[in-house]
Coordinates of C-alpha atoms in Angstrom, one line a residue:
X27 CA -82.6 114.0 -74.5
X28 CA -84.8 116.1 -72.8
X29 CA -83.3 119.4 -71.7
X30 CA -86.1 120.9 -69.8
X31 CA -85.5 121.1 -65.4
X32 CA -88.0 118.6 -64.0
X33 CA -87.7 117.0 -60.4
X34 CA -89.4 113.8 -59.6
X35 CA -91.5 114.0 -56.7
X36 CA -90.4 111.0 -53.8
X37 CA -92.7 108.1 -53.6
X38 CA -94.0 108.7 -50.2
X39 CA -94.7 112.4 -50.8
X40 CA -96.3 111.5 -53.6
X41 CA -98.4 109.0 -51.6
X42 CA -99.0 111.6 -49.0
X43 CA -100.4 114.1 -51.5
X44 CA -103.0 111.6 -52.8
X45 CA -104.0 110.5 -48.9
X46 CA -104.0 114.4 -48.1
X47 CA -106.6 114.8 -51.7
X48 CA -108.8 111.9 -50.6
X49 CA -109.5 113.8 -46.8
X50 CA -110.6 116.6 -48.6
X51 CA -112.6 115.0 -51.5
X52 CA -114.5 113.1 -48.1
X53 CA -114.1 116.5 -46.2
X54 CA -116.1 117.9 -49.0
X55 CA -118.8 115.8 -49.4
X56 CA -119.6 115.6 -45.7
X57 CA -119.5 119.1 -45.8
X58 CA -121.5 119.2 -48.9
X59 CA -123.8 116.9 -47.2
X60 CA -124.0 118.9 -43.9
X61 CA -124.8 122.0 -45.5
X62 CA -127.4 120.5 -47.8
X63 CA -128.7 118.9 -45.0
X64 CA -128.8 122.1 -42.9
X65 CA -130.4 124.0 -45.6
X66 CA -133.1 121.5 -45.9
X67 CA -134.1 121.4 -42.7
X68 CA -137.3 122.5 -41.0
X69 CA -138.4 126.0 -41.8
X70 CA -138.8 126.4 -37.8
X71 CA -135.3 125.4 -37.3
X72 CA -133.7 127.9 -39.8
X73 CA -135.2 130.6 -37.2
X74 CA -132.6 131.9 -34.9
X75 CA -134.7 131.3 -31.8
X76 CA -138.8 130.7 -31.6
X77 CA -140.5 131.5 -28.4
X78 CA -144.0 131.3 -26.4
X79 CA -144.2 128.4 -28.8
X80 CA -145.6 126.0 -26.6
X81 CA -149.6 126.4 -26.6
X82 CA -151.3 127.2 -23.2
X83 CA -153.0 123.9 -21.7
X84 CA -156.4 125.1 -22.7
X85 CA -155.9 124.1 -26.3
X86 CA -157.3 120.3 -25.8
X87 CA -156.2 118.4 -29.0
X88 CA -152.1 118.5 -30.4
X89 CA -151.8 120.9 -32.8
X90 CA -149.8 120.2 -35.9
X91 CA -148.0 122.8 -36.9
X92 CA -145.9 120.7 -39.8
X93 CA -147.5 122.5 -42.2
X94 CA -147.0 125.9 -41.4
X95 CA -143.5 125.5 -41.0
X96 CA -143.3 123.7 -44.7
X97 CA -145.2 127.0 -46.2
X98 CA -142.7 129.1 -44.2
X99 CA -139.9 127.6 -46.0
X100 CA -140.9 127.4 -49.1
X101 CA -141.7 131.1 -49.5
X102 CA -138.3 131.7 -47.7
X103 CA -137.0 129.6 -50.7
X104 CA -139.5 130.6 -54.0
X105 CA -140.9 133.9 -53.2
X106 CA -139.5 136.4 -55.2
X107 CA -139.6 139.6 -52.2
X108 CA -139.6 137.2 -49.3
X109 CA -136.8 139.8 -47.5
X110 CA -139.0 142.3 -47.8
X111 CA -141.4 140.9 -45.0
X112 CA -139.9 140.7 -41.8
X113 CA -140.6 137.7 -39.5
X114 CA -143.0 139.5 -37.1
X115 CA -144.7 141.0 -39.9
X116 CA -145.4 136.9 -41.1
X117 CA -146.5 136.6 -37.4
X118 CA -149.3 139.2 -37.3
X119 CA -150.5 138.1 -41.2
X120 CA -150.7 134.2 -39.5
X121 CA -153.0 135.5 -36.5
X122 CA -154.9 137.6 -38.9
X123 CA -155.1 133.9 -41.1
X124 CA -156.2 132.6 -37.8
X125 CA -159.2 134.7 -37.5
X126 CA -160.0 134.8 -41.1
X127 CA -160.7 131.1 -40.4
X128 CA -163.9 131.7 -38.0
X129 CA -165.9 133.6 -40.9
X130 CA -167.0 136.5 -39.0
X131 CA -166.3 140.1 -40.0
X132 CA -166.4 141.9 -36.1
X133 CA -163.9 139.9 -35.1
X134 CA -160.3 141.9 -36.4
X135 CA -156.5 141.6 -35.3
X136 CA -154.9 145.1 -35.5
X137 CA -150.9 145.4 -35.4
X138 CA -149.7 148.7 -34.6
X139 CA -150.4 150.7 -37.4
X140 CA -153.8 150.0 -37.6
X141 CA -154.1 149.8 -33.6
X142 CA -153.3 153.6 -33.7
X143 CA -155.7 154.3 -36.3
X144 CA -158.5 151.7 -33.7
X145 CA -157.5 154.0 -31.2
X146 CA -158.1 157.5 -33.0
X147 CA -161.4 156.2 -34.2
X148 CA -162.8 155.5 -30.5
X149 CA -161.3 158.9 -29.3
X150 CA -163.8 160.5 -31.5
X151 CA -160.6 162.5 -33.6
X152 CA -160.8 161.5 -36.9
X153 CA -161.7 162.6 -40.1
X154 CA -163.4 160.7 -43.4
X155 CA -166.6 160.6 -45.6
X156 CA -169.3 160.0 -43.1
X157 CA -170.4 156.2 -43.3
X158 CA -170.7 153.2 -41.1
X159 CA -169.8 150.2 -43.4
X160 CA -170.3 146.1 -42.5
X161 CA -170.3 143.0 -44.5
X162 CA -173.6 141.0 -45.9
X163 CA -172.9 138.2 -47.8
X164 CA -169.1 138.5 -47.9
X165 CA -169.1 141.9 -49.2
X166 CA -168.2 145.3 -47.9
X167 CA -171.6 146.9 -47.2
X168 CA -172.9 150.6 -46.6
X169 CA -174.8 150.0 -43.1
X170 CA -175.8 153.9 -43.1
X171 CA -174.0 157.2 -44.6
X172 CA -174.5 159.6 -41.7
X173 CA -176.4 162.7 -41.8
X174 CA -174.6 165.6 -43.7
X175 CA -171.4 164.1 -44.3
X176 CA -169.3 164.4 -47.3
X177 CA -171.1 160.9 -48.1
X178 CA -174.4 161.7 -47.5
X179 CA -174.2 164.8 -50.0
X180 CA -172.3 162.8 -52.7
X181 CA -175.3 160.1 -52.8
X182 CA -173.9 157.0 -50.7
X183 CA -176.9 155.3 -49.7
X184 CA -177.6 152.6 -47.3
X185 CA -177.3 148.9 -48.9
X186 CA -174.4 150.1 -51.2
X187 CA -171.8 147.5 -51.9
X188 CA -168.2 148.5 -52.1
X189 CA -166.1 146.7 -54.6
X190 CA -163.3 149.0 -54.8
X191 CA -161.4 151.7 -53.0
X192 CA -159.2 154.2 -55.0
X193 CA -159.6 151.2 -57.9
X194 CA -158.2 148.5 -55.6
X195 CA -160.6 145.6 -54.9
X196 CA -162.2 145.3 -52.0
X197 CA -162.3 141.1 -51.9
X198 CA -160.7 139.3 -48.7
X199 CA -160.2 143.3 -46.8
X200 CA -161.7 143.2 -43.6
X201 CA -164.4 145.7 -42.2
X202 CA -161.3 147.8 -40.1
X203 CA -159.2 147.5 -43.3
X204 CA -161.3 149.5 -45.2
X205 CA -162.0 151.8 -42.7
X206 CA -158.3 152.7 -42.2
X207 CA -158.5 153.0 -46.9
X208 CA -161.1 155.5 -46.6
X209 CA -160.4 157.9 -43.3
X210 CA -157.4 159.7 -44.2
X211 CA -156.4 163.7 -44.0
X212 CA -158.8 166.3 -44.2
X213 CA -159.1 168.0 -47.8
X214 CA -158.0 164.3 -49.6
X215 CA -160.2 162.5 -51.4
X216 CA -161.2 159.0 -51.5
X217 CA -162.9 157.1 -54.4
X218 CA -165.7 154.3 -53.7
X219 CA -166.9 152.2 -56.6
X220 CA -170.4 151.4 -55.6
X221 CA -172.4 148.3 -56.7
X222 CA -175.9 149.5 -56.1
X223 CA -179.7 147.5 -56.4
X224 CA -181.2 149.0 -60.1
X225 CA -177.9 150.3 -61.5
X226 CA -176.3 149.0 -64.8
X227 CA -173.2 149.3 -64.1
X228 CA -170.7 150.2 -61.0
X229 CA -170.2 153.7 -60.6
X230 CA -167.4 155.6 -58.6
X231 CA -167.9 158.2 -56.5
X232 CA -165.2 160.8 -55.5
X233 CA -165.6 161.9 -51.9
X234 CA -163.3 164.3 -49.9
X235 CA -162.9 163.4 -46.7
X236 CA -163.4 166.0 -43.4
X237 CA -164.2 166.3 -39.9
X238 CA -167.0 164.4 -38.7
X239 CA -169.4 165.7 -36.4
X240 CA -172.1 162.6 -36.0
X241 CA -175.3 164.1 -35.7
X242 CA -177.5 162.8 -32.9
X243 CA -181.2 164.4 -32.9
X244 CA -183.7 166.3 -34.5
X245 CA -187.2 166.9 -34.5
X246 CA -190.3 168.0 -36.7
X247 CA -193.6 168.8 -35.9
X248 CA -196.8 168.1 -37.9
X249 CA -199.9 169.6 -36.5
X250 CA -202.0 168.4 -39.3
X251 CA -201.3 164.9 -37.8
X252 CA -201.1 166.0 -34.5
X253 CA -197.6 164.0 -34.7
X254 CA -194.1 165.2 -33.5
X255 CA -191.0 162.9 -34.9
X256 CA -187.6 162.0 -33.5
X257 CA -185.0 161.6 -35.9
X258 CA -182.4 159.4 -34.1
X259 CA -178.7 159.5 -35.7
X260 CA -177.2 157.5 -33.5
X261 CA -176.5 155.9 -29.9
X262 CA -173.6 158.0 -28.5
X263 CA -172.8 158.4 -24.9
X264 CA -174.7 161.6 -25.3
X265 CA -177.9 160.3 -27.0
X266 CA -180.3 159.6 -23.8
X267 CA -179.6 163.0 -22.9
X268 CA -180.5 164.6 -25.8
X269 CA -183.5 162.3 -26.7
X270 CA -184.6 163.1 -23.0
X271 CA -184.6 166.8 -24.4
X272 CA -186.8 165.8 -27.7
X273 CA -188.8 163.6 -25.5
X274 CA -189.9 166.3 -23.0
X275 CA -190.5 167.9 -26.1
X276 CA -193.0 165.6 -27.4
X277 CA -194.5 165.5 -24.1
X278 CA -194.9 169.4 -23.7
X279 CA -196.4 169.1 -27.6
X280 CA -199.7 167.7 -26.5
X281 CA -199.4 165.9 -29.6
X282 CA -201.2 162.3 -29.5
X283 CA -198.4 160.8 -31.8
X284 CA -194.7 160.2 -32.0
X285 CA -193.4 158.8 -35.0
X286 CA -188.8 157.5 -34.1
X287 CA -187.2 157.8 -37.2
X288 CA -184.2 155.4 -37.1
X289 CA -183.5 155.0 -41.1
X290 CA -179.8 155.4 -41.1
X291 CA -179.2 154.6 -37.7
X292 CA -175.8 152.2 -37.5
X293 CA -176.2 151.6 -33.2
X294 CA -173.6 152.5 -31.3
X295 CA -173.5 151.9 -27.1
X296 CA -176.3 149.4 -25.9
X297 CA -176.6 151.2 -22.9
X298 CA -177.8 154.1 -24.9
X299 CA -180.5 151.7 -26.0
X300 CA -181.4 150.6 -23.0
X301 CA -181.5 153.8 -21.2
X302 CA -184.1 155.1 -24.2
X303 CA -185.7 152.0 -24.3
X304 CA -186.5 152.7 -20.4
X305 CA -188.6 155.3 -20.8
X306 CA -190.7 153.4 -23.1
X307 CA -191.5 149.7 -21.9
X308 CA -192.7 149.0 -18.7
X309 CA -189.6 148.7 -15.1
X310 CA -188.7 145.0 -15.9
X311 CA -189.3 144.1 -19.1
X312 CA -186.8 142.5 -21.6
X313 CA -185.2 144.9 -23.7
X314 CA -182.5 142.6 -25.1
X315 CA -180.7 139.4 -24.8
X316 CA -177.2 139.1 -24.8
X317 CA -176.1 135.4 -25.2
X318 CA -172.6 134.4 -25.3
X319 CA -170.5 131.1 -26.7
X320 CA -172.2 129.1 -24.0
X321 CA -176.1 128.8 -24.8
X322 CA -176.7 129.1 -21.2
X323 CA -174.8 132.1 -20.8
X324 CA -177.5 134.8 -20.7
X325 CA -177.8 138.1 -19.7
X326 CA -180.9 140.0 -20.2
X327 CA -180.7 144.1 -20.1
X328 CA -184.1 144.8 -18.5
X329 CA -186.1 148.1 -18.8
X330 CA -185.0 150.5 -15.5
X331 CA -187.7 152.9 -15.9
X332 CA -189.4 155.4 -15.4
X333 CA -191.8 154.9 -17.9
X334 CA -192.4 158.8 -20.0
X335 CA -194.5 157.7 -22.7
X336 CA -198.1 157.9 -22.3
X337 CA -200.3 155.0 -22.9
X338 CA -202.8 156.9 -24.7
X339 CA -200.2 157.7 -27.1
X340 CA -199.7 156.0 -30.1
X341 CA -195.9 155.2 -31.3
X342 CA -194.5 153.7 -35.3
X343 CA -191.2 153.3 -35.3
X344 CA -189.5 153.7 -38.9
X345 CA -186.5 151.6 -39.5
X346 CA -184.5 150.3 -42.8
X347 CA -181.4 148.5 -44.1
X348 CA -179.7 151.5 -42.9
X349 CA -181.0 150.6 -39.0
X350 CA -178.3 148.5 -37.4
X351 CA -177.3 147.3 -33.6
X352 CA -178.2 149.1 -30.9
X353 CA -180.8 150.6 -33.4
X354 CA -181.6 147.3 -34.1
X355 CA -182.0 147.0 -30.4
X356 CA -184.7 149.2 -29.3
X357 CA -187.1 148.9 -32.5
X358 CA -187.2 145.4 -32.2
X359 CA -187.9 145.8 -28.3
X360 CA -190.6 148.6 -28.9
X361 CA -192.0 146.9 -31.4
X362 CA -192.3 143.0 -30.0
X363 CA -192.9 144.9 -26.0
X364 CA -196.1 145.8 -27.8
X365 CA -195.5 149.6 -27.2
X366 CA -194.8 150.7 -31.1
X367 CA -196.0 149.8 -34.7
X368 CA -192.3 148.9 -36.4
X369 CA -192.6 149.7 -39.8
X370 CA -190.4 150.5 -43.3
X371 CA -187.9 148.1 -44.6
X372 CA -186.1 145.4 -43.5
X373 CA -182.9 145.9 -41.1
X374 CA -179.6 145.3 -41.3
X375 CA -178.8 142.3 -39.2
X376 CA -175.7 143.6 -37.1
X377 CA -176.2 141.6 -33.7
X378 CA -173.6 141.0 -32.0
X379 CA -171.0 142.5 -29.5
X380 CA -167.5 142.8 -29.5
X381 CA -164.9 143.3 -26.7
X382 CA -161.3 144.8 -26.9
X383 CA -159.0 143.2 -25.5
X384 CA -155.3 144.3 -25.4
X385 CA -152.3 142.0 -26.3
X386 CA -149.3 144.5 -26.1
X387 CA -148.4 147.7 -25.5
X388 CA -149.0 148.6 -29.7
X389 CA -151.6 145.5 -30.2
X390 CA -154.8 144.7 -29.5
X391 CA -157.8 142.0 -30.6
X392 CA -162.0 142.6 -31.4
X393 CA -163.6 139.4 -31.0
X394 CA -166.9 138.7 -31.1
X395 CA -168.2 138.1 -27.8
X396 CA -171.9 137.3 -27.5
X397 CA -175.0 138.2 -29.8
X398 CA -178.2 140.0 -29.2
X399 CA -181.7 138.5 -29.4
X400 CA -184.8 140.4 -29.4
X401 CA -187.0 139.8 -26.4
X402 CA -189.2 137.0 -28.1
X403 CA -185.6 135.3 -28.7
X404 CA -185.2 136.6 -32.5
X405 CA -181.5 136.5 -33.8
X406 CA -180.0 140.3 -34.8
X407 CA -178.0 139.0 -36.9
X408 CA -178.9 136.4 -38.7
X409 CA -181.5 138.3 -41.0
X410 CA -182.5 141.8 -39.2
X411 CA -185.5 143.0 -38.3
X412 CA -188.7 142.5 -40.7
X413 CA -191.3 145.9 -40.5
X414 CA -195.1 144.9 -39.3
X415 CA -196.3 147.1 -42.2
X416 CA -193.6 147.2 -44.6
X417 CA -193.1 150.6 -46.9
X418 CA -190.9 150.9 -49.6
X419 CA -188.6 153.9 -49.7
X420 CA -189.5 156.7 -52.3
X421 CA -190.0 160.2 -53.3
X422 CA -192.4 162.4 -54.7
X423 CA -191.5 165.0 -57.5
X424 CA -191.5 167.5 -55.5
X425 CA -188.8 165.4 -53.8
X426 CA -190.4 164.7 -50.2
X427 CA -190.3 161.4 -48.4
X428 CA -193.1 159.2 -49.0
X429 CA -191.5 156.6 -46.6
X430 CA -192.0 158.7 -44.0
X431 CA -195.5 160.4 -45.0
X432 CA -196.8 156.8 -45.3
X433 CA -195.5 155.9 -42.1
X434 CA -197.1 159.1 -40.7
X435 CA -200.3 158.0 -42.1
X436 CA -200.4 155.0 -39.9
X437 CA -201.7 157.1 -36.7
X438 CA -205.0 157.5 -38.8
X439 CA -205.9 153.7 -38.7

């Protein structure tokens, strides 16, 4: 006999116990079901709320955006530090995707960290090494080091490709990107690994950064040519007046030659072209064409006058892969208005204008807005400016410029 308590359980509580199990097993498995089922669905749905997603009715053909939202949740699900990248931060890396897409390098998205840094740069307050940089052939490119910065005296040179910054490679960054790697606090330092034409090997070069003052103008007389010479830096707001100066100097020279040095010159505002150009080419004439996404939308910038330079006068301008945009700009009008010889080395090819526009308070876009055309309807961009008498750069060993001697030379034929 079994002496142990036990109490059989009635029949219709016992029956009740196994109905009450059953719920729950089904209760279970719809619930399993519902939350598989909600953690499967659409990345976009998993989002508390979306908005502005409806496109504006300019867009003309439905936009799939399947895809996206698949890529979404599967780095969600997979990617190892997906919490560490907030959802807005995903939104400004998709729009910078976006442009990525259209292949052009002027074109840039900034968020607000690199809008503040935009916005230093245009106030003039910044510091850094001294260079103007683009992109040939996919690659981060030295346009020009400017004249006396801490790049210019460490040995940058124009054409210089940069493959790294501070050992980091410079593939997929954008033109802004690497601007905002190598400005930085006066004093620091910033290292450039430099791919260059006739080198074995990359080297590095260790710059520290400083305040740049851009220089503008100088000029040189030579009486044993009876030639005075411009150096142009760059196009400034301030650059008509103080070519004007050098200009009137010429004049007051009584020199029968004027040699405009624009090596190293990266452009700046084509007004300042324009304005310099004036004094040049005849009231009128085609300096530049502007022509935007529509082929028929054309605006030429014409020569305003007064015109300064003699006709008697004989002009070269000397250019090289270092002469870009608005430099660009008034060589290639000089030179095809018939009033100048353009000669040196082949340009750099930067053509085209950009606009700002503002998105938000702490955003903003640069897009690519038209391109420039010479005034016999020669693309900027597409390959630059080619010299009429083409001159190598070099140096004697007594370490003067033979580019420019050469060029001087010209004014004897």
């Amino acid at each position: 006999m079994d002496n142990s308590s036990s109490k059989k359980i009635p029949a219709h509580i016992s029956t009740g116990i196994r109905v009450f199990v059953g719920i729950l097993i089904i209760l279970g498995v719809f619930i399993g079901g519902v939350y598989v089922g909600y953690a499967n669905r659409p990345a976009a749905e998993k989002i508390t709320s979306v908005v502005n997603k409806e496109p504006p009715a300019a867009i003309g053909d439905a936009v799939d955006f399947n895809l996206f939202w698949k890529v979404w949740q599967i780095m969600d699900e997979k990617f190892a530090d997906a919490d560490a990248v907030s959802t807005q931060e995903r939104v400004y890396g998709a729009i910078k995707g976006l442009l990525a897409s259209f292949g052009d390098p002027y074109t840039t998205f900034f968020d607000p960290s690199e809008n503040k840094v935009f916005e230093s740069e245009i106030s003039g307050s910044f510091s850094g090494i001294g260079i103007e940089i683009g992109q040939k052939n996919n690659v981060l490119t030295v346009i020009a080091p400017l004249k006396g910065t801490p790049a210019d005296k460490a040995g940058i040179k124009a054409g210089d490709q940069i493959v790294a910054i501070d050992g980091k490679s410079t593939e997929q960054v954008s033109i802004d990107k690497a601007v905002d790697l190598i400005r930085g606090q006066e004093g620091t330092s910033v290292a450039l690994t430099v791919v260059r034409e006739g080198m074995t090997a990359p080297k590095v070069f260790t710059i520290v950064r400083s305040t740049i003052d851009l220089p503008t103008v100088d000029t040189e007389t030579r009486p044993d040519q009876k030639a005075f010479i411009i150096h142009l830096y760059n196009f400034s707001a301030q650059s008509p007046q103080l070519f004007s100066q050098a200009l009137q100097s010429y004049l007051a020279s009584g020199y029968p030659n004027l040699l405009i040095d624009l090596r190293g010159n990266p452009g700046g505002y084509l007004d300042a072209a324009v304005q310099i150009g004036s004094w040049f080419i005849p009231q009128g004439k085609t300096i530049v064409k502007e022509i935007g996404k529509d082929p028929s939308d054309v605006t030429v910038h014409t020569s305003k006058g007064p015109v300064l330079f003699p006709a008697t006068s004989k002009l070269v301008i000397l250019v090289d892969g270092g002469s870009a945009s608005a430099a660009e700009i008034l060589a290639g009008a000089l030179s095809e208005q018939g009033i100048g010889v353009l000669a040196g080395e082949q340009t750099f090819g930067k053509g085209s204008v950009q606009e700002v526009i503002n998105l938000t308070e702490d955003t903003s876009l640069k897009v690519t807005i038209a391109k420039w055309y010479t005034p016999n309807g020669i693309s900027i961009s597409e390959k630059g400016l080619t010299p009429t008498v083409k001159i190598p750069y070099s140096q004697s060993h007594d370490g003067k410029d033979m580019q420019l001697e050469t060029a001087l030379g010209l004014f004897a034929k």
